[in-house]
Amino acid sequence: MSKSLPTIDEIINTLKRSSMPTILIEGSDDVYIYRYLKQKFVNRLVNLQPCGGRINLFTIYDRREEFTGKKVLFIADKDSYRFSGVPEDKCDVIFTEGYCIENDIYDGSDIEDILDAESLPSFNITKDCLIRWFTFELQKYIDSNHQQTMAVGHHINYIIPDGTSKICSNFIAQIGYQEPRADVLDLIISNVNLNIRGKQLFQTISRYMTGKGRFSSFSDKNLVEVALKMKQTEHTINLITKVNEKLVA
């Protein structure tokens, strides 16, 4: 059984008593990534604390006056702020450049080069479907004046079933999918690898790096690790720089 995360109040009480610099991150899934990036921090003794989600992290951020004087940093995925802008009241949070930390690792990593030449056409078709679905969700978000939540947490297999090359018909009916407008599509395409959710980009590569007949297989998490260690992107370098600036301030 996995160990449950502390509550918001428990995290705040720990921060009040701690003399160690602490970096709060959204969830447990990101711990491995930040443990690796921590090797580049000016203080490697910094404590990493997942908060159990974005809402919890922002709640603790809003209560930061309760642990004034403590060296506490907040890192969050940009998510929909990628398109609406970061609110002024969260100006002290360190945000990823792309939609999520996986985007910062993906963009500029050349991880797509790991694909076999014969897999590239199918990969590009699947990626195009992913782009169009994500753009549809972004269009709803934009049209709602940034009030409607972007429902983009689905696994790639739920959107585009394995073995197919189009968005699932049942999924289309479920979400009322329509082809997105050209202006929103152009916005996404202008920087695809930072704009559409990075987790799904890695899931898409993994689809073509697993299966029978392969010498080896790579899960999406394997691929995140490969990309992370293969090449440090400008985005991860910038994130590390921002962390270090706050650690020495």
Tab-separated table of C-alpha atoms in Angstrom:
chain	number	residue	atom	x	y	z
A	1	MET	CA	0.000	0.000	0.000
A	2	SER	CA	1.393	3.408	-0.971
A	3	LYS	CA	2.019	5.932	1.749
A	4	SER	CA	-0.634	8.644	1.862
A	5	LEU	CA	0.463	12.245	1.473
A	6	PRO	CA	0.195	14.641	4.404
A	7	THR	CA	-2.738	17.023	4.536
A	8	ILE	CA	-2.464	20.737	3.810
A	9	ASP	CA	-2.390	21.542	7.539
A	10	GLU	CA	0.247	18.869	8.177
A	11	ILE	CA	2.465	20.265	5.418
A	12	ILE	CA	2.109	23.811	6.760
A	13	ASN	CA	2.898	22.701	10.317
A	14	THR	CA	6.000	20.884	9.040
A	15	LEU	CA	7.113	23.992	7.146
A	16	LYS	CA	6.753	26.089	10.303
A	17	ARG	CA	9.129	23.782	12.193
A	18	SER	CA	11.586	23.000	9.400
A	19	SER	CA	14.969	24.659	8.995
A	20	MET	CA	15.560	22.959	5.633
A	21	PRO	CA	14.692	24.672	2.332
A	22	THR	CA	11.598	23.038	0.846
A	23	ILE	CA	10.254	22.890	-2.684
A	24	LEU	CA	6.550	22.147	-2.945
A	25	ILE	CA	5.431	20.374	-6.108
A	26	GLU	CA	2.001	19.292	-7.252
A	27	GLY	CA	1.980	15.502	-7.116
A	28	SER	CA	3.895	12.333	-6.409
A	29	ASP	CA	4.223	11.481	-10.119
A	30	ASP	CA	6.628	14.397	-10.540
A	31	VAL	CA	8.910	13.492	-7.627
A	32	TYR	CA	11.317	11.448	-9.743
A	33	ILE	CA	11.721	14.302	-12.243
A	34	TYR	CA	12.475	16.874	-9.574
A	35	ARG	CA	14.780	14.514	-7.707
A	36	TYR	CA	16.859	14.340	-10.855
A	37	LEU	CA	16.736	18.103	-11.433
A	38	LYS	CA	17.712	18.603	-7.783
A	39	GLN	CA	21.221	17.484	-8.700
A	40	LYS	CA	21.553	20.850	-10.478
A	41	PHE	CA	20.297	22.951	-7.557
A	42	VAL	CA	22.787	25.065	-5.603
A	43	ASN	CA	21.518	23.354	-2.450
A	44	ARG	CA	20.992	19.624	-2.952
A	45	LEU	CA	19.755	19.234	0.617
A	46	VAL	CA	16.500	20.904	-0.325
A	47	ASN	CA	13.415	18.886	0.628
A	48	LEU	CA	10.867	17.963	-2.068
A	49	GLN	CA	7.278	17.819	-0.879
A	50	PRO	CA	4.388	16.760	-3.146
A	51	CYS	CA	1.118	18.398	-2.123
A	52	GLY	CA	-1.431	15.981	-3.530
A	53	GLY	CA	-2.420	18.155	-6.450
A	54	ARG	CA	-2.478	21.627	-7.900
A	55	ILE	CA	-5.330	22.924	-5.733
A	56	ASN	CA	-3.531	21.878	-2.552
A	57	LEU	CA	-0.292	23.521	-3.674
A	58	PHE	CA	-2.062	26.804	-4.418
A	59	THR	CA	-3.925	26.633	-1.097
A	60	ILE	CA	-0.621	26.322	0.755
A	61	TYR	CA	0.776	29.158	-1.355
A	62	ASP	CA	-2.137	31.371	-0.325
A	63	ARG	CA	-1.359	30.559	3.337
A	64	ARG	CA	2.390	31.264	3.051
A	65	GLU	CA	2.236	34.042	5.648
A	66	GLU	CA	1.830	31.239	8.205
A	67	PHE	CA	5.461	30.188	7.615
A	68	THR	CA	7.061	33.559	6.922
A	69	GLY	CA	10.843	33.487	7.099
A	70	LYS	CA	11.119	29.902	5.885
A	71	LYS	CA	12.790	29.103	2.569
A	72	VAL	CA	9.845	27.593	0.692
A	73	LEU	CA	9.547	27.439	-3.090
A	74	PHE	CA	6.517	26.497	-5.168
A	75	ILE	CA	6.729	24.798	-8.573
A	76	ALA	CA	3.639	24.139	-10.678
A	77	ASP	CA	2.719	23.098	-14.190
A	78	LYS	CA	1.530	26.035	-16.257
A	79	ASP	CA	-1.530	24.095	-17.465
A	80	SER	CA	-4.188	26.418	-18.939
A	81	TYR	CA	-2.165	29.459	-17.794
A	82	ARG	CA	-0.088	28.634	-20.861
A	83	PHE	CA	-2.914	30.242	-22.846
A	84	SER	CA	-4.574	32.677	-20.414
A	85	GLY	CA	-1.451	33.956	-18.641
A	86	VAL	CA	-0.291	33.489	-15.055
A	87	PRO	CA	-2.446	35.473	-12.583
A	88	GLU	CA	-0.691	38.246	-10.692
A	89	ASP	CA	-1.560	36.640	-7.356
A	90	LYS	CA	0.641	33.654	-8.263
A	91	CYS	CA	3.658	35.650	-9.381
A	92	ASP	CA	5.970	33.982	-6.831
A	93	VAL	CA	5.223	30.469	-8.094
A	94	ILE	CA	7.784	28.958	-10.466
A	95	PHE	CA	5.846	27.682	-13.457
A	96	THR	CA	6.926	25.367	-16.223
A	97	GLU	CA	7.342	26.949	-19.646
A	98	GLY	CA	5.135	24.371	-21.378
A	99	TYR	CA	1.786	22.967	-20.382
A	100	CYS	CA	3.471	20.665	-17.843
A	101	ILE	CA	6.946	19.590	-16.732
A	102	GLU	CA	6.898	16.786	-19.306
A	103	ASN	CA	6.609	19.433	-22.034
A	104	ASP	CA	9.741	21.160	-20.764
A	105	ILE	CA	11.552	17.838	-20.944
A	106	TYR	CA	10.096	16.870	-24.351
A	107	ASP	CA	10.625	20.075	-26.304
A	108	GLY	CA	14.193	20.215	-27.571
A	109	SER	CA	15.093	16.747	-26.310
A	110	ASP	CA	15.041	15.007	-29.741
A	111	ILE	CA	13.187	12.134	-28.056
A	112	GLU	CA	11.160	11.542	-31.240
A	113	ASP	CA	14.415	10.380	-32.862
A	114	ILE	CA	14.041	7.170	-30.854
A	115	LEU	CA	11.187	6.108	-33.144
A	116	ASP	CA	11.844	3.651	-35.963
A	117	ALA	CA	11.520	5.107	-39.441
A	118	GLU	CA	8.599	2.797	-40.254
A	119	SER	CA	6.711	4.038	-37.163
A	120	LEU	CA	6.962	7.727	-38.023
A	121	PRO	CA	3.975	7.975	-40.421
A	122	SER	CA	1.623	6.334	-37.912
A	123	PHE	CA	3.084	8.392	-35.064
A	124	ASN	CA	2.513	11.626	-36.986
A	125	ILE	CA	-1.103	10.660	-37.768
A	126	THR	CA	-1.757	9.888	-34.090
A	127	LYS	CA	-0.054	13.092	-33.006
A	128	ASP	CA	-2.194	15.078	-35.458
A	129	CYS	CA	-5.359	13.553	-33.951
A	130	LEU	CA	-4.082	14.440	-30.498
A	131	ILE	CA	-3.435	18.005	-31.623
A	132	ARG	CA	-6.959	18.403	-33.026
A	133	TRP	CA	-8.639	17.001	-29.917
A	134	PHE	CA	-6.547	19.193	-27.602
A	135	THR	CA	-7.305	22.229	-29.782
A	136	PHE	CA	-11.028	21.469	-29.484
A	137	GLU	CA	-10.697	21.556	-25.684
A	138	LEU	CA	-8.657	24.762	-25.825
A	139	GLN	CA	-11.246	26.379	-28.069
A	140	LYS	CA	-13.966	25.682	-25.478
A	141	TYR	CA	-11.710	27.177	-22.810
A	142	ILE	CA	-11.085	30.316	-24.871
A	143	ASP	CA	-14.743	30.707	-25.833
A	144	SER	CA	-15.774	30.480	-22.169
A	145	ASN	CA	-13.478	33.427	-21.392
A	146	HIS	CA	-11.158	31.006	-19.558
A	147	GLN	CA	-13.911	29.897	-17.191
A	148	GLN	CA	-14.476	26.334	-18.438
A	149	THR	CA	-11.946	23.746	-17.301
A	150	MET	CA	-9.896	22.074	-20.027
A	151	ALA	CA	-10.710	18.356	-19.796
A	152	VAL	CA	-7.374	17.100	-21.125
A	153	GLY	CA	-6.379	14.481	-18.548
A	154	HIS	CA	-7.261	11.414	-20.632
A	155	HIS	CA	-4.740	8.748	-21.579
A	156	ILE	CA	-3.932	8.621	-25.287
A	157	ASN	CA	-5.548	5.162	-25.571
A	158	TYR	CA	-8.876	6.593	-24.408
A	159	ILE	CA	-8.767	9.329	-27.049
A	160	ILE	CA	-7.283	7.354	-29.938
A	161	PRO	CA	-7.552	3.607	-29.260
A	162	ASP	CA	-4.403	1.590	-29.907
A	163	GLY	CA	-4.410	0.134	-33.406
A	164	THR	CA	-6.516	2.971	-34.824
A	165	SER	CA	-5.612	6.212	-36.530
A	166	LYS	CA	-8.520	8.454	-35.557
A	167	ILE	CA	-10.296	9.809	-32.505
A	168	CYS	CA	-12.601	7.196	-30.950
A	169	SER	CA	-16.178	7.572	-32.220
A	170	ASN	CA	-17.628	6.948	-28.751
A	171	PHE	CA	-15.318	9.584	-27.324
A	172	ILE	CA	-16.363	12.019	-30.066
A	173	ALA	CA	-20.011	11.520	-29.122
A	174	GLN	CA	-19.258	11.785	-25.411
A	175	ILE	CA	-17.524	15.173	-25.646
A	176	GLY	CA	-19.451	16.584	-28.618
A	177	TYR	CA	-16.273	16.913	-30.613
A	178	GLN	CA	-16.170	19.223	-33.606
A	179	GLU	CA	-13.232	20.172	-35.792
A	180	PRO	CA	-11.541	23.182	-34.161
A	181	ARG	CA	-11.281	26.617	-35.728
A	182	ALA	CA	-8.230	27.409	-37.825
A	183	ASP	CA	-7.109	30.293	-35.590
A	184	VAL	CA	-6.978	28.105	-32.458
A	185	LEU	CA	-5.325	25.291	-34.399
A	186	ASP	CA	-2.691	27.731	-35.636
A	187	LEU	CA	-2.074	28.801	-32.033
A	188	ILE	CA	-1.425	25.213	-30.973
A	189	ILE	CA	0.686	24.338	-33.997
A	190	SER	CA	2.854	27.416	-33.453
A	191	ASN	CA	4.567	25.514	-30.621
A	192	VAL	CA	3.066	22.038	-30.502
A	193	ASN	CA	5.578	20.426	-28.180
A	194	LEU	CA	4.986	23.027	-25.478
A	195	ASN	CA	1.265	23.560	-26.042
A	196	ILE	CA	-0.328	20.107	-25.962
A	197	ARG	CA	-0.042	18.079	-22.774
A	198	GLY	CA	3.408	16.540	-22.491
A	199	LYS	CA	2.253	13.368	-20.762
A	200	GLN	CA	0.243	12.476	-23.860
A	201	LEU	CA	3.169	13.220	-26.148
A	202	PHE	CA	5.257	10.666	-24.275
A	203	GLN	CA	2.315	8.228	-24.272
A	204	THR	CA	2.098	8.581	-28.050
A	205	ILE	CA	5.768	7.737	-28.546
A	206	SER	CA	5.411	4.820	-26.129
A	207	ARG	CA	2.625	3.369	-28.279
A	208	TYR	CA	5.153	2.849	-31.068
A	209	MET	CA	7.949	1.716	-28.758
A	210	THR	CA	6.103	-1.241	-27.236
A	211	GLY	CA	4.530	-4.425	-28.496
A	212	LYS	CA	5.365	-7.829	-29.902
A	213	GLY	CA	8.448	-8.234	-32.005
A	214	ARG	CA	10.343	-5.351	-30.473
A	215	PHE	CA	13.836	-5.916	-29.123
A	216	SER	CA	12.944	-3.666	-26.186
A	217	SER	CA	9.924	-1.701	-24.984
A	218	PHE	CA	9.623	1.753	-23.457
A	219	SER	CA	6.753	2.955	-21.291
A	220	ASP	CA	5.912	6.651	-21.237
A	221	LYS	CA	7.708	6.963	-17.885
A	222	ASN	CA	10.773	5.207	-19.336
A	223	LEU	CA	10.766	7.740	-22.155
A	224	VAL	CA	10.492	10.692	-19.769
A	225	GLU	CA	13.581	9.384	-17.989
A	226	VAL	CA	15.454	8.867	-21.253
A	227	ALA	CA	14.637	12.382	-22.464
A	228	LEU	CA	15.460	13.904	-19.093
A	229	LYS	CA	18.899	12.283	-18.960
A	230	MET	CA	19.672	12.380	-22.663
A	231	LYS	CA	19.633	16.145	-23.105
A	232	GLN	CA	19.008	19.112	-20.861
A	233	THR	CA	16.578	21.395	-22.673
A	234	GLU	CA	16.552	25.169	-22.441
A	235	HIS	CA	13.303	24.927	-20.483
A	236	THR	CA	14.698	22.669	-17.743
A	237	ILE	CA	17.807	24.862	-17.603
A	238	ASN	CA	15.604	27.936	-17.130
A	239	LEU	CA	13.571	26.197	-14.418
A	240	ILE	CA	16.749	25.198	-12.565
A	241	THR	CA	18.009	28.780	-12.850
A	242	LYS	CA	14.783	30.158	-11.349
A	243	VAL	CA	14.982	27.674	-8.467
A	244	ASN	CA	18.613	28.547	-7.768
A	245	GLU	CA	17.878	32.269	-7.793
A	246	LYS	CA	15.233	31.773	-5.122
A	247	LEU	CA	17.394	29.415	-3.076
A	248	VAL	CA	20.182	31.989	-2.767
A	249	ALA	CA	17.910	35.033	-2.358
